[in-house]
Coordinates of C-alpha atoms and ligand atoms in Angstrom, one line a residue:
M1 CA -91.7 72.8 251.7
S2 CA -92.5 76.7 251.9
I3 CA -91.0 78.8 254.7
N4 CA -92.9 81.5 256.2
L5 CA -90.7 83.8 257.5
T6 CA -92.6 86.1 260.1
S7 CA -89.5 87.3 262.3
V8 CA -85.7 87.9 262.3
L9 CA -83.2 88.5 264.4
I10 CA -80.3 90.5 263.0
S11 CA -77.9 90.2 265.8
D12 CA -74.1 91.7 264.0
E13 CA -73.8 95.2 262.6
V14 CA -75.5 95.0 259.1
D15 CA -76.7 97.8 257.0
Q16 CA -79.9 99.2 257.9
K17 CA -80.9 98.7 254.1
C18 CA -81.5 94.8 255.2
V19 CA -83.9 95.7 258.0
N20 CA -85.7 98.0 255.8
F21 CA -85.9 95.6 253.3
L22 CA -87.5 93.1 255.7
Q23 CA -89.8 95.1 257.1
E24 CA -91.6 96.5 253.4
N25 CA -91.9 93.1 253.1
G26 CA -93.9 92.4 255.7
I27 CA -91.2 90.6 257.9
K28 CA -90.7 91.9 261.6
V29 CA -87.1 92.5 262.6
V30 CA -85.3 92.8 265.8
K31 CA -82.0 94.0 265.3
N32 CA -79.6 93.6 268.5
T33 CA -76.1 93.7 268.1
K34 CA -75.5 93.3 272.3
L35 CA -76.7 90.2 272.8
S36 CA -74.6 88.1 275.4
K37 CA -74.2 84.5 274.8
E38 CA -77.3 83.7 277.5
E39 CA -79.3 86.1 276.4
L40 CA -78.9 85.4 272.3
L41 CA -79.9 81.8 273.5
K42 CA -83.4 83.2 275.0
E43 CA -84.1 85.7 272.0
I44 CA -83.3 83.6 269.4
A45 CA -86.4 81.1 270.3
N46 CA -88.6 83.9 269.4
H47 CA -87.5 84.5 265.7
D48 CA -87.7 81.7 262.3
G49 CA -84.8 83.6 260.7
L50 CA -81.2 84.6 261.9
I51 CA -79.2 86.9 260.2
V52 CA -75.3 87.4 260.9
R53 CA -71.9 89.2 259.9
S54 CA -68.9 87.0 261.6
A55 CA -69.1 88.3 264.9
T56 CA -72.7 86.2 266.3
K57 CA -70.7 82.3 266.9
V58 CA -73.9 80.5 265.6
T59 CA -72.9 77.2 267.6
A60 CA -75.0 73.9 267.9
E61 CA -76.2 75.3 271.3
V62 CA -77.5 78.6 269.4
I63 CA -79.1 76.3 266.6
A64 CA -80.6 73.9 269.4
A65 CA -81.9 77.0 271.3
G66 CA -83.7 78.1 268.1
K67 CA -87.1 75.9 268.1
K68 CA -88.5 78.0 265.7
L69 CA -85.5 78.5 263.2
K70 CA -85.9 77.7 259.6
I71 CA -83.0 79.8 258.0
I72 CA -79.5 81.1 258.9
G73 CA -78.3 84.3 256.8
R74 CA -74.2 85.7 257.0
A75 CA -74.3 88.8 255.5
G76 CA -71.1 87.9 253.7
T77 CA -69.0 84.8 252.4
G78 CA -67.6 82.6 255.3
V79 CA -69.6 80.9 257.1
D80 CA -67.2 79.3 259.8
N81 CA -69.0 81.3 262.6
I82 CA -72.1 78.8 261.9
D83 CA -72.2 75.1 262.4
C84 CA -73.8 74.4 259.2
N85 CA -73.7 70.6 260.1
E86 CA -75.6 71.2 263.2
A87 CA -78.1 73.4 260.9
T88 CA -78.3 70.9 258.2
K89 CA -79.1 67.9 260.4
R90 CA -82.0 70.3 262.1
G91 CA -83.3 71.3 258.4
I92 CA -82.4 74.7 258.9
I93 CA -81.2 76.6 255.7
V94 CA -78.1 78.0 255.7
M95 CA -76.8 80.7 253.0
N96 CA -74.9 83.5 252.3
T97 CA -73.9 86.3 250.0
P98 CA -71.6 85.0 247.9
G99 CA -70.5 87.5 245.7
G100 CA -71.3 90.7 247.5
N101 CA -67.8 91.7 249.1
T102 CA -66.1 89.9 246.4
L103 CA -64.3 93.3 244.7
S104 CA -63.7 94.9 248.3
A105 CA -61.8 92.0 249.2
A106 CA -60.1 91.6 246.1
E107 CA -59.2 95.5 246.1
L108 CA -57.5 94.8 249.8
T109 CA -54.9 91.6 248.6
C110 CA -53.9 93.8 246.0
T111 CA -53.4 96.9 248.5
L112 CA -51.8 94.5 250.5
I113 CA -49.6 93.0 247.6
C114 CA -48.7 97.1 246.6
C115 CA -48.1 97.6 250.2
V116 CA -45.4 94.5 251.0
S117 CA -43.6 95.3 247.9
R118 CA -42.8 98.9 248.7
N119 CA -42.9 98.6 252.8
V120 CA -45.6 101.2 253.0
H121 CA -46.4 100.6 256.3
S122 CA -43.2 100.9 257.7
G123 CA -42.5 104.4 255.4
D124 CA -45.7 105.8 257.1
R125 CA -44.9 104.5 260.4
A126 CA -41.4 106.5 260.1
M127 CA -42.7 109.4 258.6
K128 CA -45.5 109.4 261.4
E129 CA -42.2 109.3 263.8
K130 CA -40.1 112.2 261.7
K131 CA -37.5 109.4 260.9
W132 CA -37.2 110.4 257.1
S133 CA -33.5 108.5 257.1
E134 CA -35.2 105.8 257.3
R135 CA -36.3 105.6 253.7
K136 CA -32.4 103.9 253.3
A137 CA -33.9 101.0 254.8
L138 CA -36.9 100.7 252.7
M139 CA -36.2 99.4 249.5
G140 CA -38.6 98.0 247.5
S141 CA -39.1 95.9 244.5
E142 CA -41.2 95.9 241.4
L143 CA -44.4 94.1 240.8
Y144 CA -43.6 94.0 237.0
G145 CA -42.2 90.7 236.1
K146 CA -42.6 88.9 239.0
T147 CA -45.1 85.5 239.6
L148 CA -48.0 85.6 241.7
G149 CA -49.0 82.5 242.7
I150 CA -52.8 82.2 243.5
V151 CA -54.3 79.5 245.7
G152 CA -58.1 79.7 245.4
L153 CA -58.9 80.5 242.0
G154 CA -62.8 81.2 242.8
R155 CA -64.4 84.4 242.7
I156 CA -61.8 86.7 244.4
G157 CA -58.7 84.5 243.5
K158 CA -60.3 86.2 239.7
E159 CA -60.4 89.2 240.6
V160 CA -57.0 89.0 242.2
A161 CA -55.1 87.7 238.9
L162 CA -57.0 90.6 236.8
R163 CA -55.8 93.4 238.8
M164 CA -52.1 92.2 239.3
Q165 CA -52.0 91.4 235.7
S166 CA -52.6 95.3 235.1
F167 CA -49.1 95.4 236.9
G168 CA -47.2 92.7 234.9
M169 CA -47.3 90.0 237.1
K170 CA -47.4 86.6 235.6
T171 CA -50.3 84.9 237.5
I172 CA -50.3 81.0 238.0
G173 CA -52.8 79.4 239.9
F174 CA -53.8 75.9 241.7
D175 CA -57.5 75.0 242.7
P176 CA -58.8 71.6 242.6
I177 CA -62.4 72.8 241.4
I178 CA -61.2 75.6 239.0
P179 CA -60.0 73.5 235.6
G180 CA -57.2 74.9 233.7
E181 CA -59.5 75.9 230.4
V182 CA -61.2 78.0 232.8
S183 CA -58.8 79.8 234.8
E184 CA -56.6 80.1 231.3
Q185 CA -59.9 82.4 230.3
F186 CA -59.0 85.1 232.8
G187 CA -55.0 84.6 232.5
V188 CA -53.9 82.3 234.7
K189 CA -51.9 79.6 234.4
W190 CA -52.9 76.3 236.1
M191 CA -50.9 74.0 238.4
Q192 CA -50.3 72.0 240.8
L193 CA -48.9 73.5 244.1
E194 CA -45.8 71.4 244.3
E195 CA -44.9 72.9 240.7
L196 CA -46.5 76.4 241.5
W197 CA -44.0 76.8 245.0
P198 CA -40.4 77.2 243.5
L199 CA -41.6 79.4 240.5
V200 CA -43.8 82.5 242.7
D201 CA -42.5 85.8 244.1
Y202 CA -45.8 86.0 246.1
I203 CA -48.6 84.0 247.1
T204 CA -51.9 85.0 248.0
V205 CA -54.8 82.4 249.2
H206 CA -58.4 82.9 248.4
T207 CA -59.8 79.5 249.9
P208 CA -62.5 78.8 252.6
L209 CA -60.5 77.1 255.8
I210 CA -61.2 73.8 255.6
P211 CA -59.5 71.0 257.1
Q212 CA -57.4 70.6 253.3
T213 CA -56.8 74.3 253.8
R214 CA -55.7 74.8 257.3
N215 CA -52.1 75.4 257.7
L216 CA -51.6 75.0 254.1
I217 CA -48.4 76.8 253.6
N218 CA -46.4 75.9 256.6
D219 CA -42.7 75.2 257.5
A220 CA -42.5 72.5 254.5
V221 CA -44.0 74.9 251.8
F222 CA -41.7 77.6 252.8
G223 CA -38.7 75.8 252.2
K224 CA -40.0 74.7 248.9
C225 CA -40.2 78.5 247.7
K226 CA -37.6 80.7 246.6
K227 CA -36.3 82.7 249.0
G228 CA -38.0 86.3 250.0
V229 CA -41.4 84.8 249.1
K230 CA -44.3 87.3 250.3
V231 CA -47.4 86.2 251.1
I232 CA -50.8 87.7 251.7
N233 CA -53.6 86.5 253.2
V234 CA -56.9 88.2 253.1
A235 CA -59.0 84.8 253.2
R236 CA -59.3 83.2 256.6
G237 CA -56.5 82.6 259.5
G238 CA -54.7 79.6 259.6
I239 CA -54.4 78.9 255.8
I240 CA -51.0 79.9 256.1
E241 CA -50.1 78.6 259.5
E242 CA -49.1 81.7 261.6
A243 CA -46.0 80.3 263.4
A244 CA -44.4 79.2 260.4
I245 CA -44.8 83.0 258.7
L246 CA -43.2 84.3 261.8
R247 CA -40.3 81.5 261.3
A248 CA -39.9 82.5 257.8
L249 CA -39.6 86.3 258.6
E250 CA -37.4 85.4 260.8
S251 CA -34.7 83.6 258.8
G252 CA -35.3 85.8 255.6
Q253 CA -36.9 82.8 253.9
C254 CA -40.3 85.0 253.7
G255 CA -39.6 88.3 252.5
G256 CA -42.9 89.8 253.7
A257 CA -46.5 89.2 254.3
G258 CA -49.8 91.2 254.0
L259 CA -51.9 89.6 256.8
D260 CA -55.6 90.5 257.0
V261 CA -57.0 87.6 259.0
F262 CA -56.0 85.9 262.0
T263 CA -56.4 82.4 263.6
S264 CA -58.0 83.9 266.3
E265 CA -59.9 87.4 266.0
P266 CA -58.3 89.8 267.6
P267 CA -54.6 88.1 268.0
A268 CA -54.2 86.4 271.0
D269 CA -50.5 87.4 270.5
F270 CA -50.0 90.6 268.4
T271 CA -46.4 89.4 267.6
L272 CA -46.6 88.5 263.8
A273 CA -48.8 91.4 263.5
Q274 CA -46.2 93.9 264.9
H275 CA -43.8 92.4 262.9
P276 CA -41.7 95.3 261.0
K277 CA -42.4 93.1 257.8
V278 CA -45.7 92.8 258.1
V279 CA -48.2 94.7 256.9
A280 CA -51.8 93.9 258.7
T281 CA -55.4 95.1 259.1
P282 CA -58.0 93.9 261.1
H283 CA -60.1 91.8 258.8
L284 CA -60.7 94.7 256.8
G285 CA -61.5 92.5 253.4
A286 CA -65.2 93.2 253.3
S287 CA -65.2 96.8 255.2
T288 CA -66.0 99.3 252.6
S289 CA -69.7 101.2 252.3
E290 CA -70.3 99.5 249.1
A291 CA -69.5 95.9 250.3
Q292 CA -71.5 96.1 253.3
E293 CA -74.7 97.9 251.9
R294 CA -74.3 95.1 249.2
V295 CA -74.5 92.0 250.8
A296 CA -76.6 93.9 253.4
V297 CA -79.3 94.3 250.8
E298 CA -78.4 90.8 249.0
I299 CA -79.1 88.8 252.1
A300 CA -82.5 90.7 252.4
E301 CA -83.9 89.7 249.0
Q302 CA -82.6 86.1 249.4
F303 CA -84.7 86.0 252.3
V304 CA -87.9 87.5 250.8
D305 CA -87.4 85.7 247.7
L306 CA -87.6 82.4 249.5
N307 CA -90.2 83.5 251.8
K308 CA -92.5 84.7 248.6
G309 CA -91.4 81.1 246.7
K310 CA -89.9 82.9 243.9
Q311 CA -86.3 81.5 244.5
L312 CA -83.4 80.4 246.7
F313 CA -80.0 82.0 246.4
G314 CA -76.9 81.6 248.2
A315 CA -78.2 78.3 250.4
I316 CA -75.1 76.0 250.8
N317 CA -77.0 73.0 252.0
A318 CA -80.3 72.7 250.6
N319 CA -79.5 71.4 247.0
A320 CA -82.5 69.4 247.0
M321 CA -85.0 72.8 247.5
T322 CA -83.4 74.7 244.5
N323 CA -86.4 73.1 242.2
A324 CA -88.8 72.6 244.8
L325 CA -90.5 76.2 245.5
S326 CA -93.0 76.9 242.8
E327 CA -96.6 75.4 243.9
E328 CA -96.6 72.8 241.2
S329 CA -93.0 71.4 242.7
R330 CA -94.7 71.3 245.9
A331 CA -97.6 69.1 244.9
W332 CA -94.9 66.7 244.1
V333 CA -92.8 67.2 247.4
T334 CA -95.8 66.4 249.0
L335 CA -96.5 63.3 247.2
G336 CA -93.0 62.0 247.6
Q337 CA -93.2 62.5 250.8
R338 CA -96.4 60.5 251.5
L339 CA -95.4 57.7 249.1
G340 CA -92.0 58.1 251.3
Q341 CA -94.2 57.8 254.3
L342 CA -96.6 54.7 253.0
A343 CA -93.1 52.6 252.2
G344 CA -92.0 53.1 255.6
S345 CA -95.3 52.0 256.8
V346 CA -96.7 49.8 254.9
G347 CA -93.1 48.1 253.6
G348 CA -92.0 48.2 256.9
Q349 CA -88.5 49.5 257.5
S350 CA -85.1 48.5 255.6
T351 CA -81.9 50.0 254.7
G352 CA -80.1 49.7 251.4
T353 CA -81.7 51.3 248.1
I354 CA -85.1 53.0 248.0
K355 CA -85.8 53.4 243.5
V356 CA -87.8 56.8 242.8
T357 CA -89.0 56.9 239.1
A358 CA -90.7 60.0 238.0
C359 CA -92.5 59.4 234.9
G360 CA -93.2 62.5 232.4
S361 CA -91.7 65.5 230.7
S362 CA -93.1 68.2 233.8
L363 CA -90.7 66.3 235.9
K364 CA -87.7 66.7 234.1
E365 CA -86.7 69.2 236.9
A366 CA -87.5 67.1 239.5
K367 CA -84.4 65.0 240.5
S368 CA -83.1 67.6 243.0
Y369 CA -86.2 67.4 245.3
L370 CA -88.1 63.9 244.7
G371 CA -85.5 61.7 246.1
A372 CA -85.1 63.6 249.2
A373 CA -89.1 64.4 249.6
V374 CA -89.2 60.2 249.8
L375 CA -86.6 59.6 252.2
A376 CA -88.0 63.0 254.5
G377 CA -91.2 60.4 254.4
Y378 CA -90.2 57.5 254.8
L379 CA -87.3 58.3 257.4
A380 CA -90.0 59.7 259.4
T381 CA -91.8 56.4 260.2
R382 CA -88.2 55.6 261.5
Q383 CA -87.3 56.4 265.1
Q384 CA -84.5 59.1 264.6
P385 CA -81.5 58.1 266.1
S386 CA -80.6 62.0 266.9
G387 CA -84.3 62.5 267.6
D388 CA -84.7 65.6 269.9
G389 CA -88.1 66.8 267.9
I390 CA -86.0 66.9 264.9
T391 CA -88.6 67.5 261.5
L392 CA -87.4 65.9 258.4
N393 CA -87.6 68.0 255.6
L394 CA -85.4 68.2 252.2
V395 CA -82.7 69.9 254.2
N396 CA -81.7 67.5 256.5
A397 CA -83.5 64.1 255.2
P398 CA -80.3 63.3 252.5
V399 CA -78.3 63.9 255.0
M400 CA -80.0 61.5 258.1
A401 CA -80.3 58.8 254.8
K402 CA -76.5 58.8 254.3
E403 CA -76.5 57.9 258.3
Q404 CA -78.5 55.3 258.2
N405 CA -77.2 53.8 255.1
L406 CA -80.7 54.4 253.0
Q407 CA -80.0 55.8 249.1
V408 CA -82.1 57.1 246.8
E409 CA -81.6 55.8 242.9
F410 CA -83.5 58.2 240.9
S411 CA -84.5 58.4 237.2
Q412 CA -86.7 60.0 234.8
T413 CA -88.4 59.3 231.8
D414 CA -90.3 61.7 229.4
D415 CA -93.2 59.1 228.3
C416 CA -96.2 58.0 230.6
S417 CA -98.2 55.2 229.6
G418 CA -101.5 55.1 230.9
Q419 CA -104.3 57.8 231.6
Y420 CA -101.7 60.4 233.4
S421 CA -99.2 62.5 231.8
A422 CA -97.1 62.2 235.4
T423 CA -96.7 60.1 238.0
V424 CA -93.6 58.5 240.3
T425 CA -93.3 55.2 241.4
V426 CA -91.6 53.9 244.9
K427 CA -90.1 50.6 245.3
I428 CA -87.5 49.6 248.0
S429 CA -86.2 46.4 247.6
D430 CA -88.4 44.4 250.6
G431 CA -90.6 44.2 247.6
F432 CA -93.1 47.3 248.1
Q433 CA -93.9 49.7 245.3
A434 CA -96.1 52.2 244.7
S435 CA -97.3 54.9 242.3
G436 CA -98.9 58.3 242.6
T437 CA -99.8 61.4 240.8
T438 CA -101.3 64.8 242.3
C439 CA -104.6 66.1 241.5
S440 CA -106.1 69.6 242.3
G441 CA -102.5 70.2 244.4
G442 CA -103.4 67.2 246.4
A443 CA -101.8 63.9 246.2
V444 CA -103.1 60.9 245.3
L445 CA -102.3 56.9 245.1
L446 CA -102.5 55.1 242.3
S447 CA -101.5 51.7 242.9
L448 CA -100.3 49.4 245.6
Q449 CA -97.9 46.1 245.4
G450 CA -98.8 46.3 241.7
Q451 CA -102.4 46.3 241.8
G452 CA -104.0 49.8 240.4
F453 CA -107.0 51.7 241.9
P454 CA -109.8 52.4 239.6
A455 CA -110.1 55.8 241.4
P456 CA -107.2 56.9 243.1
A457 CA -106.7 56.7 246.6
S458 CA -106.3 60.2 248.6
L459 CA -103.3 60.4 250.6
S460 CA -104.2 63.1 252.8
G461 CA -105.6 63.0 256.7
T462 CA -105.3 59.5 258.4
A463 CA -105.2 56.5 256.0
V464 CA -105.9 53.1 256.4
V465 CA -104.2 51.0 254.2
F466 CA -105.1 47.3 253.8
S467 CA -105.2 44.0 252.0
A468 CA -108.0 41.6 252.3
K469 CA -108.8 38.4 250.6
G470 CA -111.0 39.9 247.5
S471 CA -114.6 38.8 247.6
P472 CA -118.0 40.3 246.1
Q473 CA -119.1 41.3 249.5
L474 CA -116.1 42.9 250.3
M475 CA -116.6 46.6 249.9
A476 CA -119.9 46.2 251.9
S477 CA -117.6 44.2 254.8
I478 CA -114.9 47.4 255.0
S479 CA -117.9 50.1 254.4
G480 CA -119.6 48.4 257.2
A481 CA -116.7 48.3 259.3
V482 CA -116.0 51.9 258.9
A483 CA -119.5 53.5 259.6
G484 CA -119.9 56.0 261.2
E485 CA -116.4 57.4 260.9
S486 CA -115.3 60.7 259.5
V487 CA -114.3 59.0 256.1
T488 CA -113.5 60.6 252.9
S489 CA -112.6 58.3 250.4
L490 CA -112.6 54.4 250.2
T491 CA -110.8 52.7 247.5
L492 CA -109.6 49.1 246.8
S493 CA -107.5 47.8 243.9
S494 CA -108.8 45.7 241.2
G495 CA -108.5 42.4 241.0
G496 CA -110.4 39.0 241.6
A497 CA -110.4 36.4 244.6
G498 CA -107.0 36.7 245.5
D499 CA -106.0 39.6 248.0
R500 CA -106.6 43.0 247.5
W501 CA -105.3 46.5 248.4
G502 CA -107.6 49.0 249.5
V503 CA -107.5 52.6 251.2
A504 CA -109.6 54.3 253.6
T505 CA -108.8 57.8 254.0
F506 CA -110.0 59.7 257.5
L507 CA -110.7 63.2 258.3
A508 CA -109.4 62.4 261.8
P509 CA -107.9 59.0 262.9
P510 CA -110.2 56.4 263.3
S511 CA -111.7 54.8 266.4
L512 CA -110.6 52.0 268.0
K513 CA -113.6 50.4 267.7
N514 CA -113.0 50.9 264.2
M515 CA -109.9 49.7 263.6
E516 CA -111.0 46.7 265.8
S517 CA -113.9 45.9 263.1
L518 CA -111.3 46.1 259.9
K519 CA -109.4 43.9 261.7
G520 CA -111.9 41.4 261.3
V521 CA -112.4 41.8 257.7
T522 CA -108.2 42.8 256.5
T523 CA -105.5 40.6 256.0
T524 CA -103.1 43.2 256.9
M525 CA -103.8 46.8 258.3
S526 CA -101.7 49.9 258.9
A527 CA -102.4 53.6 259.5
V528 CA -100.8 56.5 258.5
T529 CA -101.0 59.7 259.4
F530 CA -100.3 62.5 256.5
Ligands
NAD601 P1 -65.2 80.6 246.2 O1 -66.0 80.2 247.0 O2 -65.6 81.7 245.3 O3 -63.5 80.3 245.9 C1 -62.7 79.6 246.9 C2 -62.1 78.9 246.0 O4 -61.3 77.8 247.2 C3 -63.1 77.5 245.4 O5 -63.2 77.7 243.8 C4 -62.5 76.7 246.1 O6 -62.5 75.3 244.8 C5 -60.8 76.5 246.4 N1 -60.3 75.9 246.8 C6 -61.1 75.0 248.0 N2 -60.2 74.0 248.8 C7 -59.1 74.0 248.0 C8 -57.5 73.9 248.2 N3 -57.4 72.9 248.7 N4 -57.0 74.2 247.1 C9 -57.0 75.5 246.4 N5 -57.9 76.2 245.9 C10 -59.5 75.5 247.0 O7 -65.3 82.2 247.7 P2 -64.5 83.8 247.7 O8 -65.6 84.5 247.7 O9 -63.6 83.5 246.9 O10 -64.0 83.7 249.3 C11 -62.6 82.8 249.0 C12 -61.9 83.3 251.1 O11 -62.2 84.6 251.1 C13 -62.9 82.6 251.5 O12 -62.1 82.0 253.0 C14 -63.5 83.9 252.7 O13 -64.6 83.7 253.8 C15 -62.8 84.8 252.1 N6 -63.0 86.5 252.6 C16 -62.4 87.1 253.4 C17 -62.7 88.1 253.6 C18 -62.4 89.6 254.1 O14 -63.1 90.4 255.0 N7 -61.0 88.9 254.9 C19 -64.1 89.2 252.6 C20 -64.7 88.2 251.4 C21 -64.3 86.7 251.5
MLT602 C1 -66.7 87.2 254.8 O1 -66.2 85.8 254.2 O2 -67.5 87.4 253.8 C2 -65.4 88.3 255.2 O3 -64.7 87.5 256.2 C3 -66.3 89.8 255.5 C4 -67.4 89.8 257.0 O4 -66.4 89.8 258.0 O5 -68.3 89.8 256.9

């Protein structure tokens, strides 16, 4: 699957370096950060790429309006303003710049921890109001010796831990993916949340906002913590339930909060942000010149690298494409798709398992893309339930297959006996079996239903795949039937008097008349346009 980006729309405030880099690499850029929803729906149709920060809501409607859209890039981390499921369904790559703003977000988290512990915000307010006497009410507490609970030990969680350890804080944490042996390396003692709550003086959250993390910290959790626990959220509004923070601040169960993010931004209700024990910032985690420059350059570089077929970095929904960009892999992707099409057209439609076997050491890395390629070809021969002009590719084929109860079982062996150094075999449960290889960048069929072709059949243009009763005159009869057509190859499997398989390839779809004549000399026949 190659990506040919010609024009990119940037609809949010992204550093100019992004525009410059894309243009220097021959990609047209339209930057318009003032589009209304209707204008965006119209404009998006002209572009094959879209770059946003968090202001543009890339809804299913916007994605559907992007008829040419191939890639959506987020100059930043969170992709919660992008309907990733819809993009995946439509075969559109979604990518972010995962590390570009990590340090800035970590530094703001540490800043908020310090502010909350020393009432910096209240002190500043008092000074601005010339109320020196308020200093008595602004007694703080040291961070030294206190315990910081870090929920989410990914990029930002780790950097926060490393920085707060220099204040003498003990760092403990939880993450379902990062194991204790790993977190130990950056000084965080891993534990389950239920163990962590009673131990912490401060909690900071660094997870995405997903169903499992929405309202993760709520009334019940505050109840399990020490009185006066302080909470920090520089991740996403709603991970700590806002109403629960207010109630805990009022009761004294929560001793202070540092909040950069809110459930709705700007908040519909500023009560929480205005609370005297809250230090609030308007989503400033990534708002540093360094972070903004980094994410802008990174997203532009990722677009250009993909466009040049160099590498795919930062994609969150395109696993199957990771190793599929080189010219060599692309030929195997094409073969996989075409064998899949053949399986769907000749083998019929089944649910269950498609077995894909790659043979040859050069296909060691093929697992990630070959199964998806076969699925894309196979599913393309089916009426898609979600229709809507969606083209199947490596991004959407795996999810479409799942929806249709279809699985791929992939195996690879280094040893490829026979005359080819690498081959791919596709088998489906209803008895279909085909093997192929690549030749000068093209896909060719080596065998069908267990019968080998002495001369590989080209899988290009339109192929008529047939079975016919073997006889010495068979080749002559078939040649006669397709005479006068733009036939590019005609191949018969070796065999005797039983049924034999054959493939006739045409530059353009054969005429009805020739299809009728072919019918007269074959037992089964399917036309496949590749
Ligand atoms: P990351 O992907 O590196 O780390 C997130 C971690 O959360 C992962 O390790 C994941 O396993 C963990 N996680 C997932 N579910 C969990 C759960 N139920 N309990 C505990 N941990 C869980 O992401 P990151 O770059 O560290 O970013 C973290 C968050 O910060 C994201 O929500 C991101 O959008 C946000 N962010 C905000 C700003 C800002 O401006 N305020 C800036 C950058 C990132
Ligand atoms: C992010 O997820 O990257 C942040 O929220 C920062 C931003 O708004 O870009």
